[in-house]
mmCIF file of C-alpha atoms in Angstrom:
data_model
loop_
_atom_site.group_PDB
_atom_site.id
_atom_site.type_symbol
_atom_site.label_atom_id
_atom_site.label_comp_id
_atom_site.label_asym_id
_atom_site.label_seq_id
_atom_site.Cartn_x
_atom_site.Cartn_y
_atom_site.Cartn_z
ATOM 1 C CA MET A 508 -139.864 -97.864 88.675
ATOM 2 C CA ASN A 509 -140.373 -100.994 86.502
ATOM 3 C CA LYS A 510 -141.670 -98.820 83.597
ATOM 4 C CA LEU A 511 -138.726 -96.583 83.674
ATOM 5 C CA SER A 512 -136.348 -99.810 83.513
ATOM 6 C CA LEU A 513 -138.351 -100.991 80.649
ATOM 7 C CA VAL A 514 -138.124 -97.534 78.678
ATOM 8 C CA ILE A 515 -134.339 -97.505 79.369
ATOM 9 C CA THR A 516 -133.782 -101.194 78.295
ATOM 10 C CA LEU A 517 -135.696 -100.469 74.900
ATOM 11 C CA MET A 518 -133.652 -97.200 74.289
ATOM 12 C CA LEU A 519 -130.419 -99.055 74.757
ATOM 13 C CA ALA A 520 -131.725 -101.950 72.557
ATOM 14 C CA GLY A 521 -132.614 -99.427 69.865
ATOM 15 C CA LEU A 522 -129.090 -97.699 70.329
ATOM 16 C CA ALA A 523 -127.300 -101.232 69.759
ATOM 17 C CA THR A 524 -129.332 -102.020 66.701
ATOM 18 C CA GLY A 525 -128.646 -98.585 65.222
ATOM 19 C CA CYS A 526 -124.908 -99.272 65.650
ATOM 20 C CA ASN A 527 -125.261 -102.696 63.946
ATOM 21 C CA THR A 528 -127.133 -101.148 61.117
ATOM 22 C CA VAL A 529 -124.504 -98.211 60.728
ATOM 23 C CA SER A 530 -121.687 -100.974 60.692
ATOM 24 C CA GLY A 531 -123.542 -103.040 58.086
ATOM 25 C CA ALA A 532 -123.968 -99.932 55.894
ATOM 26 C CA GLY A 533 -120.217 -99.216 56.139
ATOM 27 C CA LYS A 534 -119.508 -102.645 55.036
ATOM 28 C CA ASP A 535 -121.724 -102.173 52.042
ATOM 29 C CA VAL A 536 -120.059 -98.761 51.141
ATOM 30 C CA GLU A 537 -116.660 -100.460 51.434
ATOM 31 C CA ALA A 538 -117.656 -103.449 49.107
ATOM 32 C CA VAL A 539 -118.784 -101.028 46.472
ATOM 33 C CA GLY A 540 -115.590 -98.886 46.889
ATOM 34 C CA GLU A 541 -113.603 -102.191 46.450
ATOM 35 C CA THR A 542 -115.667 -103.034 43.408
ATOM 36 C CA VAL A 543 -115.199 -99.559 41.832
ATOM 37 C CA GLU A 544 -111.578 -99.806 42.563
ATOM 38 C CA GLN A 545 -111.106 -103.277 40.748
ATOM 39 C CA VAL A 546 -113.034 -101.993 37.750
ATOM 40 C CA ALA A 547 -110.945 -98.819 37.437
ATOM 41 C CA GLU A 548 -107.725 -100.969 37.705
ATOM 42 C CA ASP A 549 -108.905 -103.461 34.960
ATOM 43 C CA THR A 550 -109.823 -100.612 32.788
ATOM 44 C CA ARG A 551 -106.310 -99.163 33.289
ATOM 45 C CA ASP A 552 -104.656 -102.373 32.419
ATOM 46 C CA GLU A 553 -106.814 -102.648 29.179
ATOM 47 C CA LEU A 554 -105.755 -99.132 28.187
ATOM 48 C CA LYS A 555 -101.986 -100.042 28.712
ATOM 49 C CA ASP A 556 -102.245 -102.959 26.255
#
């Protein structure tokens, strides 16, 4: 039973790590999107002048 408990614990730890990785990737994508949006707004403002 100890081996089974160890395997389950390791699997759950892997899942938790995967969630953190996906969350981090989501934040990175969001940051890129915000940068693109800011550059687009700056370009629009320059074209208006």
